[in-house]
């Protein structure tokens, strides 16, 4: 039986890559039906809500969301819809796999890192307070419960996928209580996974080590802010944001999205790379048990990337989004 999923088309390059991905899913014979909604600033201007009630209802019915990027104003305006969705649906585990693809040349080889980013707290609770005209406080929240579940998910993933090591990333030398709690919980959880190597490193050192010796890292687990930054760094190691997918998982809901944003600098030009979003859709298919369909799409994308004839400009090619997708579909 077909599974119905909710799709948010987002803005910037969101609509272009959404249409591209849905074409590939259909061509690959994914057992899916879609409920597609426009969301974001344009939707607000037209109908007075960033996300309509119907779109929320669809998400709550289907429990699975394929979401393309949404623009968030900097410094003023509404809070991030992404942060809001992760919090509202308790999508606490943000999983971001960054793996070298030999078809995309970078100075770094054999990178194979899976980042587990805690997705619901830390500085992203968005609690800021104006103390006086020249002083603002921002609140960082770390709880035992949220730390436990993300650390457990990282070790469970390592066990299920035969990975050798889990590294905890923190700043507990300065943030002794908050990041100290995260690190303590990491080692408590680790006691149940004695066969998996575990270590911890301070986030500034990790930033340098990931650039100097990225191959030393395997599964990594960290609070929200470090996960946000280091996963963009990881995307740089494998050829850019156009290649980094993600899943956001909770106990009841799941959301799949590319790590990149709405890329306003290239929106409407027809040159966005849909690979990260396509791989996010593959993670969704795998989550739904449609392994063979996901594998076919992955093989086809790999072949097109490898041939280099239809790659988009961000990874050194000259093709448009449409030409890239047409070729993927031809190869399916
Ligand atoms: P961005 O990820 O949109 O773009 C960074 C750079 O990477 C740009 O030069 C862009 O052209 C390039 N890029 C990103 N995705 C690409 C793709 N698929 N193909 C080719 N090139 C690609 O980050 P930026 O510019 O900081 O953010 C733009 C907006 O997106 C902001 O409003 C931000 O808040 C929002 N954003 C939304 C996210 C989401 O919806 N999950 C995540 C990150 C940012």
PDB file of C-alpha atoms and ligand atoms in Angstrom, residues 10-11 13 17 67-74 80-83 86 96 117 228 232 240-243 246 248 255 257-267 271-277 312-315 321, ligand 1:
ATOM      1  CA  UNK A  10       9.703  26.110   0.999  1.00  0.00           C
ATOM      2  CA  UNK A  11      11.154  29.128  -0.774  1.00  0.00           C
ATOM      3  CA  UNK A  13      15.543  27.139  -4.351  1.00  0.00           C
ATOM      4  CA  UNK A  17      14.491  21.145  -5.833  1.00  0.00           C
ATOM      5  CA  UNK A  67      10.725  19.514   3.734  1.00  0.00           C
ATOM      6  CA  UNK A  68      12.629  21.813   1.411  1.00  0.00           C
ATOM      7  CA  UNK A  69      14.490  24.869   2.755  1.00  0.00           C
ATOM      8  CA  UNK A  70      12.734  27.909   4.177  1.00  0.00           C
ATOM      9  CA  UNK A  71      14.239  31.410   4.429  1.00  0.00           C
ATOM     10  CA  UNK A  72      14.606  32.867   7.926  1.00  0.00           C
ATOM     11  CA  UNK A  73      15.167  36.614   8.266  1.00  0.00           C
ATOM     12  CA  UNK A  74      18.426  37.507  10.058  1.00  0.00           C
ATOM     13  CA  UNK A  80      13.099  30.013  12.286  1.00  0.00           C
ATOM     14  CA  UNK A  81      10.327  27.737  11.030  1.00  0.00           C
ATOM     15  CA  UNK A  82      12.869  24.917  11.001  1.00  0.00           C
ATOM     16  CA  UNK A  83      13.633  25.325  14.684  1.00  0.00           C
ATOM     17  CA  UNK A  86      11.837  20.445  15.230  1.00  0.00           C
ATOM     18  CA  UNK A  96      23.658  14.177   9.035  1.00  0.00           C
ATOM     19  CA  UNK A 117      23.028  16.760  16.531  1.00  0.00           C
ATOM     20  CA  UNK A 228      24.762  23.005  13.219  1.00  0.00           C
ATOM     21  CA  UNK A 232      28.243  22.541   7.457  1.00  0.00           C
ATOM     22  CA  UNK A 240      29.637  21.394  -0.425  1.00  0.00           C
ATOM     23  CA  UNK A 241      26.143  21.833   0.914  1.00  0.00           C
ATOM     24  CA  UNK A 242      24.568  20.464  -2.252  1.00  0.00           C
ATOM     25  CA  UNK A 243      25.631  16.994  -1.075  1.00  0.00           C
ATOM     26  CA  UNK A 246      19.618  14.844   6.869  1.00  0.00           C
ATOM     27  CA  UNK A 248      15.169  14.717  11.901  1.00  0.00           C
ATOM     28  CA  UNK A 255      11.218  15.053   8.879  1.00  0.00           C
ATOM     29  CA  UNK A 257      15.491  17.802   4.572  1.00  0.00           C
ATOM     30  CA  UNK A 258      18.745  18.923   2.969  1.00  0.00           C
ATOM     31  CA  UNK A 259      21.167  20.576   5.366  1.00  0.00           C
ATOM     32  CA  UNK A 260      21.502  23.635   3.133  1.00  0.00           C
ATOM     33  CA  UNK A 261      19.225  26.684   3.206  1.00  0.00           C
ATOM     34  CA  UNK A 262      17.138  28.390   0.557  1.00  0.00           C
ATOM     35  CA  UNK A 263      20.232  29.683  -1.335  1.00  0.00           C
ATOM     36  CA  UNK A 264      18.694  33.035  -2.370  1.00  0.00           C
ATOM     37  CA  UNK A 265      21.834  33.837  -4.411  1.00  0.00           C
ATOM     38  CA  UNK A 266      20.962  31.154  -6.990  1.00  0.00           C
ATOM     39  CA  UNK A 267      17.175  30.901  -6.573  1.00  0.00           C
ATOM     40  CA  UNK A 271      21.114  25.573 -11.306  1.00  0.00           C
ATOM     41  CA  UNK A 272      20.479  24.329  -7.762  1.00  0.00           C
ATOM     42  CA  UNK A 273      21.945  20.944  -6.966  1.00  0.00           C
ATOM     43  CA  UNK A 274      19.054  18.701  -5.826  1.00  0.00           C
ATOM     44  CA  UNK A 275      21.351  15.861  -4.623  1.00  0.00           C
ATOM     45  CA  UNK A 276      21.224  16.657  -0.898  1.00  0.00           C
ATOM     46  CA  UNK A 277      17.439  16.810  -0.990  1.00  0.00           C
ATOM     47  CA  UNK A 312      25.542  21.313 -11.499  1.00  0.00           C
ATOM     48  CA  UNK A 313      27.945  24.299 -11.158  1.00  0.00           C
ATOM     49  CA  UNK A 314      28.441  23.977  -7.359  1.00  0.00           C
ATOM     50  CA  UNK A 315      30.305  20.700  -7.934  1.00  0.00           C
ATOM     51  CA  UNK A 321      18.944  21.182 -12.316  1.00  0.00           C
TER      52      UNK A 321
HETATM   53  P1  LIG B   1      22.461  28.362   2.162  1.00  0.00           P
HETATM   54  O1  LIG B   1      22.702  26.961   2.587  1.00  0.00           O
HETATM   55  O2  LIG B   1      21.130  28.698   1.625  1.00  0.00           O
HETATM   56  O3  LIG B   1      23.571  28.777   1.066  1.00  0.00           O
HETATM   57  C1  LIG B   1      24.969  28.786   1.335  1.00  0.00           C
HETATM   58  C2  LIG B   1      25.742  28.723   0.017  1.00  0.00           C
HETATM   59  O4  LIG B   1      25.625  27.393  -0.513  1.00  0.00           O
HETATM   60  C3  LIG B   1      25.170  29.651  -1.062  1.00  0.00           C
HETATM   61  O5  LIG B   1      26.231  30.165  -1.825  1.00  0.00           O
HETATM   62  C4  LIG B   1      24.297  28.752  -1.911  1.00  0.00           C
HETATM   63  O6  LIG B   1      24.167  29.150  -3.254  1.00  0.00           O
HETATM   64  C5  LIG B   1      25.017  27.406  -1.802  1.00  0.00           C
HETATM   65  N1  LIG B   1      24.068  26.288  -1.877  1.00  0.00           N
HETATM   66  C6  LIG B   1      23.241  25.866  -0.883  1.00  0.00           C
HETATM   67  N2  LIG B   1      22.492  24.852  -1.321  1.00  0.00           N
HETATM   68  C7  LIG B   1      22.835  24.631  -2.593  1.00  0.00           C
HETATM   69  C8  LIG B   1      22.383  23.715  -3.596  1.00  0.00           C
HETATM   70  N3  LIG B   1      21.429  22.804  -3.353  1.00  0.00           N
HETATM   71  N4  LIG B   1      22.945  23.770  -4.834  1.00  0.00           N
HETATM   72  C9  LIG B   1      23.925  24.661  -5.092  1.00  0.00           C
HETATM   73  N5  LIG B   1      24.393  25.547  -4.188  1.00  0.00           N
HETATM   74  C10 LIG B   1      23.844  25.538  -2.955  1.00  0.00           C
HETATM   75  O7  LIG B   1      22.809  29.282   3.430  1.00  0.00           O
HETATM   76  P2  LIG B   1      22.500  30.823   3.696  1.00  0.00           P
HETATM   77  O8  LIG B   1      22.733  31.621   2.464  1.00  0.00           O
HETATM   78  O9  LIG B   1      23.251  31.125   4.921  1.00  0.00           O
HETATM   79  O10 LIG B   1      20.955  30.859   4.072  1.00  0.00           O
HETATM   80  C11 LIG B   1      19.916  31.280   3.212  1.00  0.00           C
HETATM   81  C12 LIG B   1      18.596  31.161   3.937  1.00  0.00           C
HETATM   82  O11 LIG B   1      18.282  29.791   4.195  1.00  0.00           O
HETATM   83  C13 LIG B   1      18.547  31.879   5.296  1.00  0.00           C
HETATM   84  O12 LIG B   1      17.326  32.536   5.397  1.00  0.00           O
HETATM   85  C14 LIG B   1      18.645  30.745   6.300  1.00  0.00           C
HETATM   86  O13 LIG B   1      18.022  31.054   7.501  1.00  0.00           O
HETATM   87  C15 LIG B   1      17.903  29.645   5.563  1.00  0.00           C
HETATM   88  N6  LIG B   1      18.261  28.291   5.995  1.00  0.00           N
HETATM   89  C16 LIG B   1      17.259  27.384   5.994  1.00  0.00           C
HETATM   90  C17 LIG B   1      17.533  26.067   6.324  1.00  0.00           C
HETATM   91  C18 LIG B   1      16.417  25.104   6.276  1.00  0.00           C
HETATM   92  O14 LIG B   1      15.341  25.419   5.795  1.00  0.00           O
HETATM   93  N7  LIG B   1      16.622  23.890   6.742  1.00  0.00           N
HETATM   94  C19 LIG B   1      18.878  25.632   6.710  1.00  0.00           C
HETATM   95  C20 LIG B   1      19.878  26.672   6.602  1.00  0.00           C
HETATM   96  C21 LIG B   1      19.551  27.965   6.273  1.00  0.00           C
END
